[in-house]
Amino acid sequence: MNRTTHDSETLANRQQILKREAHLRRFGYDSPAAIEFVLAQASPLEGSVLEIGTGKGRFLVGLARHSAAITTVDIAVEDQQCARLNARYAGVEEKIRFVVQDATRLPWPDRTFDAVVTMNAMHHILHFHQVLEEMLRVVKPGGKVVMADFSPRGFQILARAHRAEGKTHPHEHYDFRELQRSLRKRGLATWLRKGCNQEVLVARLPASPV
Ligand SMILES: C[S@@+](CC[C@H](N)C(=O)[O-])C[C@H]1O[C@@H](n2cnc3c(N)ncnc32)[C@H](O)[C@@H]1O
């Protein structure tokens, strides 16, 4: 149990996150289980890790339990503010560097990170193929790229959950098998897994540069 005293903003943010998770659970999506599933496929995550698409920081907080040093980028300032509060609530804020940035142009030199990961952000990103090139550019030789998004069934659940609120959701669906084929052709070792309404593609770069 978390016994730290939190300010009202941190607690209100936590309540919002729990409310959202409860809504999704009613439609069949278990957010904590999905995060654990993705982390299990991505592990081990050693060294420096870059996350693309911070969002409200759900996956980020899970990541922080597996990695010592995380940098996370998001194009939206407000989302990163929520994520920071979420990380503060979980007591992992100190491990994380928050950067507001469009991931189509990352501000780091080639081969900076040991792993680059993203969960449930791909369908929000208009030019994901451009982002993927950046992910591959900034990861070190022998490093790992992890891409996770909702499975087709996960997207159906999400659509129902949003319809119940009178909303629609962006749904730019990327074909994970196609992504896997193109990464294999470029010499990466890949694993594709499905579970907990997620698809997860893990790719490891060769030890010498691609
Ligand atoms: C659903 S959220 C990510 C969820 C988060 N990873 C989690 O598991 O809690 C998607 C995020 O992608 C961000 N995003 C969209 N396009 C982006 C881009 N070009 N560069 C960086 N972030 C982007 C959005 O601002 C949004 O916060």
Coordinates of C-alpha atoms and ligand atoms in Angstrom, one line a residue:
M1 CA 0.0 0.0 0.0
N2 CA 1.2 3.5 -0.8
R3 CA 1.6 5.4 2.5
T4 CA 3.2 8.5 1.1
T5 CA 1.2 11.8 1.7
H6 CA 0.2 13.3 -1.7
D7 CA -1.1 16.7 -2.5
S8 CA -4.7 17.1 -3.8
E9 CA -3.6 17.5 -7.4
T10 CA -1.7 14.2 -7.4
L11 CA -4.6 12.4 -5.7
A12 CA -7.2 13.9 -8.1
N13 CA -5.0 12.7 -11.1
R14 CA -4.8 9.2 -9.6
Q15 CA -8.6 9.1 -9.2
Q16 CA -9.0 10.1 -12.9
I17 CA -6.7 7.3 -13.9
L18 CA -8.5 4.7 -11.8
K19 CA -11.9 5.9 -13.1
R20 CA -10.7 5.5 -16.7
E21 CA -9.3 2.0 -15.9
A22 CA -12.7 1.0 -14.3
H23 CA -14.6 2.2 -17.4
L24 CA -12.4 0.2 -19.7
R25 CA -12.6 -2.9 -17.5
R26 CA -16.4 -2.8 -17.8
F27 CA -15.9 -3.4 -21.5
G28 CA -13.3 -6.1 -21.1
Y29 CA -10.0 -4.3 -21.2
D30 CA -7.8 -4.8 -18.1
S31 CA -5.2 -2.1 -18.3
P32 CA -2.9 -3.3 -15.5
A33 CA -2.9 -6.8 -16.9
A34 CA -2.2 -5.5 -20.4
I35 CA 0.8 -3.5 -19.1
E36 CA 2.1 -6.5 -17.3
F37 CA 1.8 -8.6 -20.5
V38 CA 3.7 -6.0 -22.6
L39 CA 6.4 -5.7 -19.9
A40 CA 6.8 -9.5 -19.8
Q41 CA 7.4 -9.5 -23.6
A42 CA 9.8 -6.5 -23.4
S43 CA 11.9 -7.7 -20.4
P44 CA 14.7 -7.6 -19.7
L45 CA 15.1 -3.8 -20.2
E46 CA 18.6 -3.0 -19.3
G47 CA 20.4 0.4 -19.4
S48 CA 18.7 3.6 -20.8
V49 CA 15.2 3.3 -22.1
L50 CA 13.3 5.8 -24.3
E51 CA 9.5 5.7 -24.3
I52 CA 7.5 7.2 -27.2
G53 CA 4.0 8.5 -26.3
T54 CA 3.9 9.1 -22.6
G55 CA 0.2 9.7 -22.5
K56 CA -1.1 9.7 -18.9
G57 CA 1.9 7.6 -17.9
R58 CA 0.3 4.2 -17.2
F59 CA 2.8 2.2 -19.1
L60 CA 5.6 4.5 -17.9
V61 CA 5.0 3.7 -14.2
G62 CA 5.2 0.0 -15.0
L63 CA 8.3 0.6 -17.0
A64 CA 9.9 2.4 -14.1
R65 CA 9.7 -0.8 -12.1
H66 CA 11.8 -2.6 -14.7
S67 CA 14.3 0.1 -15.7
A68 CA 16.7 2.4 -13.9
A69 CA 16.7 5.3 -16.3
I70 CA 13.8 6.3 -18.5
T71 CA 13.3 9.2 -20.9
T72 CA 9.7 9.7 -22.2
V73 CA 8.5 11.9 -25.0
D74 CA 5.1 13.2 -25.9
I75 CA 3.9 15.9 -28.2
A76 CA 1.3 17.0 -25.6
V77 CA 2.3 19.1 -22.5
E78 CA -0.9 18.3 -20.6
D79 CA -0.5 14.5 -21.0
Q80 CA 3.0 14.8 -19.6
Q81 CA 1.8 16.8 -16.7
C82 CA -0.7 14.0 -15.8
A83 CA 2.0 11.4 -16.3
R84 CA 4.4 13.3 -14.0
L85 CA 1.7 13.3 -11.3
N86 CA 1.1 9.6 -11.9
A87 CA 4.8 8.9 -11.6
R88 CA 4.9 11.0 -8.4
Y89 CA 2.0 9.0 -6.9
A90 CA 3.9 5.8 -7.7
G91 CA 7.1 7.2 -6.2
V92 CA 9.1 6.8 -9.5
E93 CA 9.3 10.4 -10.7
E94 CA 13.0 10.7 -10.0
K95 CA 13.9 7.9 -12.5
I96 CA 12.1 9.6 -15.4
R97 CA 13.1 12.5 -17.7
F98 CA 10.0 14.0 -19.3
V99 CA 10.6 15.6 -22.7
V100 CA 7.9 17.4 -24.8
Q101 CA 8.7 16.5 -28.3
D102 CA 7.3 15.3 -31.6
A103 CA 8.7 11.8 -32.0
T104 CA 9.0 12.2 -35.8
R105 CA 12.2 14.2 -34.9
L106 CA 14.0 13.0 -31.8
P107 CA 16.6 15.4 -30.4
W108 CA 19.2 12.7 -29.6
P109 CA 22.2 11.4 -31.6
D110 CA 22.2 8.0 -33.3
R111 CA 22.7 5.0 -30.9
T112 CA 21.8 6.8 -27.7
F113 CA 19.5 4.3 -25.9
D114 CA 19.6 0.6 -25.0
A115 CA 15.9 0.2 -25.7
V116 CA 13.1 2.2 -27.3
V117 CA 9.5 1.3 -26.4
T118 CA 6.0 2.4 -27.1
M119 CA 2.6 1.1 -25.8
N120 CA -0.8 2.1 -27.1
A121 CA 0.5 5.2 -28.8
M122 CA 1.0 4.0 -32.3
H123 CA -2.6 4.4 -33.3
H124 CA -2.4 8.1 -32.2
I125 CA 0.6 8.8 -34.3
L126 CA -0.1 10.1 -37.8
H127 CA 3.4 9.2 -39.3
F128 CA 4.3 6.2 -37.3
H129 CA 6.7 4.9 -40.0
Q130 CA 8.7 8.1 -39.6
V131 CA 8.7 7.6 -35.8
L132 CA 9.8 4.0 -36.3
E133 CA 12.8 5.2 -38.3
E134 CA 13.7 7.6 -35.4
M135 CA 13.3 4.7 -32.9
L136 CA 15.7 2.6 -35.0
R137 CA 18.1 5.5 -35.3
V138 CA 18.5 6.3 -31.6
V139 CA 18.7 2.7 -30.4
K140 CA 22.2 1.2 -29.9
P141 CA 23.5 -1.8 -31.9
G142 CA 22.3 -4.9 -30.1
G143 CA 19.5 -2.8 -28.5
K144 CA 15.8 -3.5 -28.4
V145 CA 12.8 -1.8 -30.0
V146 CA 9.4 -2.7 -28.5
M147 CA 6.1 -1.8 -30.2
A148 CA 2.8 -2.5 -28.5
D149 CA -0.7 -1.5 -29.4
F150 CA -4.2 -2.8 -29.0
S151 CA -5.0 -6.1 -30.9
P152 CA -8.0 -6.0 -33.3
R153 CA -10.2 -7.3 -30.4
G154 CA -8.7 -4.6 -28.1
F155 CA -9.6 -1.9 -30.7
Q156 CA -13.2 -3.3 -30.8
I157 CA -13.4 -3.0 -27.0
L158 CA -12.0 0.5 -27.1
A159 CA -14.5 1.5 -29.7
R160 CA -17.4 0.2 -27.6
A161 CA -16.0 2.0 -24.5
H162 CA -15.7 5.3 -26.4
R163 CA -19.2 4.9 -28.0
A164 CA -20.7 4.5 -24.5
E165 CA -19.3 8.0 -23.8
G166 CA -20.4 9.5 -27.1
K167 CA -16.8 9.7 -28.3
T168 CA -14.8 8.3 -31.1
H169 CA -11.2 7.2 -31.0
P170 CA -8.4 7.5 -33.5
H171 CA -7.7 4.1 -35.0
E172 CA -4.8 4.1 -37.3
H173 CA -4.2 0.4 -37.4
Y174 CA -0.7 -0.8 -38.2
D175 CA -0.2 -4.3 -39.5
F176 CA 2.2 -5.9 -37.0
R177 CA 3.0 -8.8 -39.3
E178 CA 3.9 -6.4 -42.0
L179 CA 6.1 -4.4 -39.6
Q180 CA 7.7 -7.6 -38.5
R181 CA 8.5 -8.6 -42.1
S182 CA 10.0 -5.3 -42.9
L183 CA 12.2 -5.3 -39.8
R184 CA 13.3 -8.9 -40.5
K185 CA 14.4 -7.8 -44.0
R186 CA 16.5 -5.2 -42.4
G187 CA 18.4 -7.8 -40.3
L188 CA 16.6 -7.4 -36.9
A189 CA 15.6 -10.5 -34.9
T190 CA 11.9 -10.2 -34.1
W191 CA 9.2 -11.7 -31.9
L192 CA 5.4 -11.1 -32.3
R193 CA 3.1 -11.9 -29.4
K194 CA -0.6 -11.4 -28.7
G195 CA -2.3 -11.4 -25.3
C196 CA -4.4 -9.3 -23.0
N197 CA -5.9 -7.5 -26.0
Q198 CA -2.5 -6.3 -27.1
E199 CA -0.1 -7.0 -29.9
V200 CA 3.6 -6.7 -29.1
L201 CA 6.4 -6.7 -31.5
V202 CA 9.9 -7.0 -30.0
A203 CA 12.9 -6.4 -32.3
R204 CA 16.6 -6.7 -31.5
L205 CA 19.1 -4.9 -33.6
P206 CA 22.2 -6.7 -34.8
A207 CA 25.3 -6.0 -32.6
S208 CA 26.8 -4.1 -35.6
P209 CA 24.9 -1.1 -36.9
V210 CA 21.9 -1.7 -39.3
Ligands
LIG1 C1 -2.9 6.8 -25.6 S1 -1.5 7.8 -25.3 C2 -0.3 6.7 -24.9 C3 -0.6 5.9 -23.7 C4 0.6 5.6 -22.8 N1 1.7 5.0 -23.5 C5 0.1 4.7 -21.7 O1 0.3 3.4 -21.8 O2 -0.5 5.1 -20.7 C6 -1.0 8.4 -26.9 C7 0.0 9.5 -26.8 O3 0.7 9.7 -28.0 C8 1.0 11.0 -28.1 N2 1.5 11.4 -29.5 C9 0.7 11.4 -30.6 N3 1.5 11.8 -31.7 C10 2.8 11.9 -31.2 C11 4.0 12.3 -31.8 N4 4.1 12.5 -33.1 N5 5.1 12.4 -31.0 C12 5.0 12.1 -29.6 N6 3.9 11.8 -29.0 C13 2.8 11.7 -29.8 C14 -0.3 11.7 -27.7 O4 -0.1 13.1 -27.4 C15 -0.7 10.9 -26.6 O5 -0.4 11.4 -25.3

